[in-house]
Amino acid sequence: MKTIHTNHNLTDMYNHPDVALAIGFFDGLHLGHMSVINTMKEIAEEKELAKAVMTFDPHPSVVLNPEKKRTDYLTPLDEKRRLLEAIGIDYLFVVSFTSKFAQMAEEDFIRDYLTNNHVKEVVAGFDFTYGKFGKGNMMKLEADKQGFNVTAVAKQELNTAKIATTHIRNALIEGHVNEANAQLGRPYKISGLVVQGEKRGRTIGFPTANVAPDEAYVLPKLGVYAVTLKRTGSDQLLKGVCNIGYKPTFHDPAVSAVSIEVHIFDFAESIYGERVEVFWHEFIRPEQKFSGIDALIAQIKQDKESAEQLLADISLD
């Protein structure tokens, strides 16, 4: 997959064959987003066009609504890029969402980012908007199109609820991992590096991999989770129990940073410096402060047993 960062240097963007294009911010690449992208892929294959996705960076709220700006994501840009490449997208256009871009006239967006960009098919969600003040919508795009066809994908629902990034974010923040995963269509994932930690876990019989996210991910509710983990370059799925939080038994939350520590079952290798992916499956309990090491160890044993039961049906193949 070729990634093209526009930075509004549009001449560089145009160096590619005719494409079918899915447009949206696509944070999460959830089931609703995938309906748009899969529709684009079907049209591309039928019309023998390259498959392309256009997204924006940063989130438009950074420019349009600073008081409620979104700076953490379900799928930060690099994560989004990896997921799109894995499903066979040929081109990813990353449009810089700046104040200048936000003021662009609707007809200029159509001309510069669609018609001149060799776009022959445009696919987007029914609620996609563009141009200054977001006045352009899918009906107007159909009316004003220049050299391309337009397909609007209807609202996607799960159990009568709209599938939406906001719902998924809220579900994760509240610890409702199952609800978030159902709308994502897969377990929520955070990628990062295994870094040196305090190494306290190994002294109490539960060594952990301290995972430092490499992008600004939405963090689930603080607490203990049943998780799986993959190492870079390996398809092997490892099961574990994860604590995300401040470790209040040892630290003052007011002055400590959040850490993600995974105890991997039946695993003794050193993986410092490796990039890993942590998949979140089930919330077990909130983070809590214990009276001492013995109480902590007893609870960790219970958490491990709970995680083993919750992950029992997940295949390691």
Coordinates of C-alpha atoms in Angstrom, one line a residue:
M1 CA 0.0 0.0 0.0
K2 CA 1.3 3.5 -0.9
T3 CA 0.6 6.2 1.6
I4 CA 0.4 9.8 0.2
H5 CA 0.4 12.7 2.7
T6 CA -1.1 15.6 0.9
N7 CA 0.1 18.5 3.1
H8 CA -1.8 20.4 0.4
N9 CA 1.0 19.7 -2.2
L10 CA -1.7 18.3 -4.5
T11 CA 0.6 17.8 -7.5
D12 CA 2.4 15.0 -5.7
M13 CA -1.0 13.4 -4.8
Y14 CA -2.1 12.9 -8.3
N15 CA 0.6 10.4 -9.4
H16 CA -1.5 7.2 -9.4
P17 CA -4.0 5.4 -11.6
D18 CA -7.8 5.8 -11.5
V19 CA -9.2 4.8 -8.1
A20 CA -12.4 4.0 -6.2
L21 CA -12.2 6.0 -3.0
A22 CA -13.7 5.5 0.4
I23 CA -13.7 8.8 2.4
G24 CA -14.0 9.2 6.2
F25 CA -12.0 9.7 9.3
F26 CA -12.5 6.0 10.1
D27 CA -11.3 6.0 13.7
G28 CA -11.6 2.5 14.8
L29 CA -12.3 0.9 11.4
H30 CA -15.4 -0.5 13.1
L31 CA -18.1 -2.5 11.4
G32 CA -19.8 0.7 10.1
H33 CA -16.5 1.9 8.6
M34 CA -15.8 -1.5 7.1
S35 CA -19.2 -1.4 5.4
V36 CA -18.1 1.7 3.5
I37 CA -14.6 0.3 2.7
N38 CA -16.0 -3.1 1.6
T39 CA -18.5 -1.4 -0.6
M40 CA -15.6 0.6 -2.2
K41 CA -13.6 -2.6 -2.7
E42 CA -16.5 -4.4 -4.4
I43 CA -17.0 -1.4 -6.8
A44 CA -13.2 -1.2 -7.4
E45 CA -13.0 -4.8 -8.4
E46 CA -16.1 -4.6 -10.6
K47 CA -14.8 -1.5 -12.4
E48 CA -11.1 -2.6 -12.4
L49 CA -10.0 0.4 -10.3
A50 CA -7.3 0.7 -7.7
K51 CA -8.6 0.6 -4.1
A52 CA -8.1 3.8 -2.1
V53 CA -9.0 5.3 1.2
M54 CA -8.9 9.0 2.2
T55 CA -8.6 10.0 5.8
F56 CA -7.7 13.1 7.8
D57 CA -5.0 14.0 10.3
P58 CA -5.5 15.3 13.0
H59 CA -9.2 14.7 13.9
P60 CA -11.3 17.7 12.6
S61 CA -12.3 18.6 16.2
V62 CA -8.7 19.8 16.9
V63 CA -9.4 22.7 14.4
L64 CA -13.2 23.0 14.6
N65 CA -13.9 22.4 18.3
P66 CA -10.8 22.9 20.4
E67 CA -12.7 22.7 23.7
K68 CA -13.7 19.1 22.9
K69 CA -10.8 18.2 20.6
R70 CA -10.0 14.5 20.2
T71 CA -6.3 13.7 20.5
D72 CA -6.4 10.0 21.4
Y73 CA -7.8 7.4 19.0
L74 CA -9.1 3.9 18.7
T75 CA -6.8 3.5 15.6
P76 CA -4.1 6.2 15.6
L77 CA -2.7 6.9 12.1
D78 CA 0.0 4.2 12.0
E79 CA -2.4 1.6 13.4
K80 CA -5.0 2.6 10.8
R81 CA -2.4 2.3 8.1
R82 CA -1.4 -1.2 9.2
L83 CA -5.1 -2.3 9.3
L84 CA -5.8 -0.9 5.8
E85 CA -2.8 -2.5 4.3
A86 CA -3.8 -5.8 5.7
I87 CA -7.1 -5.7 3.9
G88 CA -5.6 -5.0 0.5
I89 CA -6.0 -1.2 0.1
D90 CA -3.7 0.1 -2.7
Y91 CA -3.5 3.8 -1.7
L92 CA -4.0 5.7 1.5
F93 CA -4.4 9.5 1.2
V94 CA -3.8 11.3 4.4
V95 CA -5.2 14.9 4.2
S96 CA -3.8 17.4 6.7
F97 CA -6.9 18.9 8.4
T98 CA -5.7 22.4 9.0
S99 CA -7.6 25.7 9.5
K100 CA -7.0 26.4 5.8
F101 CA -8.4 23.1 4.7
A102 CA -11.5 23.6 7.0
Q103 CA -12.2 26.9 5.1
M104 CA -12.1 25.2 1.6
A105 CA -15.1 25.8 -0.6
E106 CA -17.1 22.7 -1.5
E107 CA -16.4 22.9 -5.2
D108 CA -12.6 23.3 -4.5
F109 CA -12.6 20.1 -2.5
I110 CA -14.5 18.2 -5.2
R111 CA -12.1 19.5 -7.9
D112 CA -8.8 19.2 -6.1
Y113 CA -9.3 16.0 -4.0
L114 CA -11.6 14.0 -6.2
T115 CA -11.9 15.0 -9.9
N116 CA -8.2 15.9 -10.4
N117 CA -7.2 13.0 -8.1
H118 CA -8.3 10.4 -10.6
V119 CA -11.2 9.4 -8.5
K120 CA -13.9 7.6 -10.5
E121 CA -16.0 6.2 -7.6
V122 CA -16.6 7.9 -4.3
V123 CA -18.0 5.9 -1.4
A124 CA -18.8 7.4 2.0
G125 CA -21.2 7.1 4.9
F126 CA -24.6 8.7 4.7
D127 CA -23.5 11.4 7.1
F128 CA -20.2 12.4 5.5
T129 CA -19.7 16.2 5.2
Y130 CA -17.1 18.4 3.5
G131 CA -16.2 22.0 2.7
K132 CA -16.5 25.1 4.8
F133 CA -18.8 24.7 7.8
G134 CA -19.4 21.1 6.6
K135 CA -22.1 22.4 4.3
G136 CA -21.3 19.7 1.7
N137 CA -23.1 16.4 2.2
M138 CA -23.7 13.2 0.2
M139 CA -26.8 14.6 -1.6
K140 CA -24.9 17.7 -2.6
L141 CA -21.9 15.6 -3.7
E142 CA -24.2 13.6 -6.0
A143 CA -25.5 16.9 -7.4
D144 CA -22.1 18.5 -7.9
K145 CA -20.0 15.5 -8.9
Q146 CA -17.4 16.0 -11.7
G147 CA -16.4 12.8 -13.5
F148 CA -17.1 10.3 -10.8
N149 CA -20.0 8.3 -9.3
V150 CA -21.2 8.6 -5.7
T151 CA -22.4 5.8 -3.4
A152 CA -23.7 6.6 0.1
V153 CA -23.7 3.8 2.6
A154 CA -26.6 3.7 5.0
K155 CA -26.4 3.8 8.8
Q156 CA -25.1 0.5 10.2
E157 CA -26.6 -0.8 13.4
L158 CA -25.9 -3.6 15.9
N159 CA -28.7 -4.7 18.2
T160 CA -30.7 -1.6 17.1
A161 CA -27.9 0.7 18.2
K162 CA -25.9 2.8 15.7
I163 CA -22.3 1.6 15.3
A164 CA -20.2 4.6 16.1
T165 CA -16.7 5.6 17.2
T166 CA -18.1 7.6 20.1
H167 CA -20.1 4.6 21.4
I168 CA -17.0 2.4 21.3
R169 CA -14.8 5.0 23.0
N170 CA -17.3 5.4 25.8
A171 CA -17.7 1.6 26.2
L172 CA -13.9 1.2 26.6
I173 CA -13.7 4.1 29.0
E174 CA -16.4 2.5 31.1
G175 CA -14.9 -1.0 31.0
H176 CA -17.5 -2.5 28.7
V177 CA -15.0 -4.2 26.5
N178 CA -17.4 -6.8 25.1
E179 CA -19.7 -4.0 23.8
A180 CA -16.8 -2.2 22.2
N181 CA -15.4 -5.3 20.6
A182 CA -18.9 -6.2 19.2
Q183 CA -19.0 -2.9 17.3
L184 CA -15.4 -3.1 16.2
G185 CA -15.9 -6.6 14.9
R186 CA -12.7 -7.6 16.6
P187 CA -10.9 -7.3 19.9
Y188 CA -9.7 -3.8 20.7
K189 CA -5.9 -3.5 20.2
I190 CA -3.1 -1.3 21.5
S191 CA 0.3 -1.6 20.0
G192 CA 3.6 -0.6 21.7
L193 CA 7.1 -1.4 22.8
V194 CA 8.0 -3.6 25.8
V195 CA 10.1 -1.4 28.0
Q196 CA 12.0 -1.8 31.2
G197 CA 9.7 -1.5 34.2
E198 CA 10.2 -1.7 38.0
K199 CA 10.6 -5.5 37.7
R200 CA 8.6 -5.9 40.9
G201 CA 6.4 -8.5 39.3
R202 CA 9.1 -11.1 38.9
T203 CA 10.0 -10.8 42.6
I204 CA 6.5 -11.9 43.6
G205 CA 6.2 -14.7 41.0
F206 CA 4.3 -12.8 38.3
P207 CA 6.7 -11.2 35.8
T208 CA 5.1 -8.7 33.4
A209 CA 5.7 -7.1 30.1
N210 CA 5.5 -3.4 30.5
V211 CA 3.9 -2.1 27.3
A212 CA 4.4 1.5 26.3
P213 CA 1.9 2.5 23.6
D214 CA 3.7 3.9 20.5
E215 CA 0.7 6.2 19.6
A216 CA -2.1 8.1 21.4
Y217 CA -4.6 5.3 21.9
V218 CA -7.8 5.5 23.8
L219 CA -7.0 3.7 27.1
P220 CA -9.6 1.3 28.6
K221 CA -10.9 1.9 32.1
L222 CA -8.2 1.4 34.7
G223 CA -8.3 -2.2 36.1
V224 CA -7.5 -5.8 35.3
Y225 CA -8.3 -7.5 32.0
A226 CA -8.1 -10.8 30.2
V227 CA -5.9 -10.2 27.2
T228 CA -4.0 -11.8 24.4
L229 CA -0.7 -10.6 23.0
K230 CA 1.3 -11.0 19.8
R231 CA 4.9 -10.2 19.2
T232 CA 6.1 -8.4 16.0
G233 CA 6.7 -10.9 13.2
S234 CA 4.9 -13.7 14.9
D235 CA 1.4 -15.1 14.5
Q236 CA 1.6 -16.8 17.9
L237 CA -1.1 -15.6 20.2
L238 CA -0.1 -15.5 23.9
K239 CA -2.7 -15.4 26.7
G240 CA -2.3 -13.2 29.7
V241 CA -3.8 -11.0 32.4
C242 CA -3.2 -7.3 32.2
N243 CA -3.3 -4.5 34.7
I244 CA -3.7 -0.9 33.4
G245 CA -3.4 1.8 36.0
Y246 CA -1.2 3.5 38.6
K247 CA -0.4 0.5 40.8
P248 CA -1.8 2.3 43.9
T249 CA -0.4 -0.3 46.3
F250 CA 3.1 1.1 45.5
H251 CA 2.5 4.6 44.0
D252 CA 0.5 7.7 44.5
P253 CA -1.9 8.0 41.5
A254 CA -1.7 11.8 41.8
V255 CA 2.0 11.8 40.7
S256 CA 2.3 8.5 38.8
A257 CA 1.8 7.7 35.1
V258 CA -0.6 5.0 33.8
S259 CA 1.2 1.8 32.9
I260 CA 0.1 -1.3 30.9
E261 CA 1.6 -4.5 32.4
V262 CA 0.8 -7.9 31.0
H263 CA 1.6 -11.2 32.8
I264 CA 1.9 -13.8 30.0
F265 CA 0.9 -17.3 31.0
D266 CA 3.5 -20.0 30.7
F267 CA 6.1 -17.7 29.2
A268 CA 9.7 -17.1 30.3
E269 CA 11.4 -15.3 27.3
S270 CA 12.8 -11.8 27.5
I271 CA 11.0 -9.5 25.0
Y272 CA 12.4 -6.1 26.0
G273 CA 12.5 -3.8 23.0
E274 CA 10.1 -5.8 21.0
R275 CA 7.0 -4.4 19.5
V276 CA 3.8 -6.2 20.6
E277 CA 0.0 -6.0 20.1
V278 CA -2.2 -6.3 23.2
F279 CA -5.8 -7.4 22.5
W280 CA -8.4 -6.6 25.1
H281 CA -11.0 -9.3 25.7
E282 CA -12.7 -9.1 29.1
F283 CA -12.8 -6.6 32.0
I284 CA -12.2 -8.5 35.3
R285 CA -12.2 -5.9 38.0
P286 CA -11.3 -2.2 38.8
E287 CA -7.8 -1.3 40.0
Q288 CA -7.5 -1.3 43.7
K289 CA -5.0 -0.6 46.5
F290 CA -4.0 -3.5 48.7
S291 CA -2.9 -3.6 52.3
G292 CA 0.3 -5.4 51.5
I293 CA 2.2 -7.8 49.2
D294 CA 0.4 -10.9 50.5
A295 CA -3.0 -9.5 49.7
L296 CA -1.8 -8.4 46.3
I297 CA -0.4 -11.8 45.4
A298 CA -3.6 -13.5 46.5
Q299 CA -5.6 -11.2 44.3
I300 CA -3.3 -11.7 41.3
K301 CA -3.7 -15.4 41.6
Q302 CA -7.4 -15.0 41.4
D303 CA -7.1 -12.6 38.5
K304 CA -5.0 -15.1 36.6
E305 CA -7.5 -17.9 37.2
S306 CA -10.3 -15.6 36.0
A307 CA -8.4 -14.7 32.9
E308 CA -7.6 -18.3 32.1
Q309 CA -11.3 -19.2 32.3
L310 CA -12.3 -16.2 30.2
L311 CA -9.8 -17.0 27.5
A312 CA -10.3 -20.7 27.5
D313 CA -12.1 -20.8 24.2
I314 CA -9.6 -18.6 22.3
S315 CA -7.3 -20.7 20.1
L316 CA -3.6 -20.1 20.1
D317 CA -3.2 -21.1 16.5

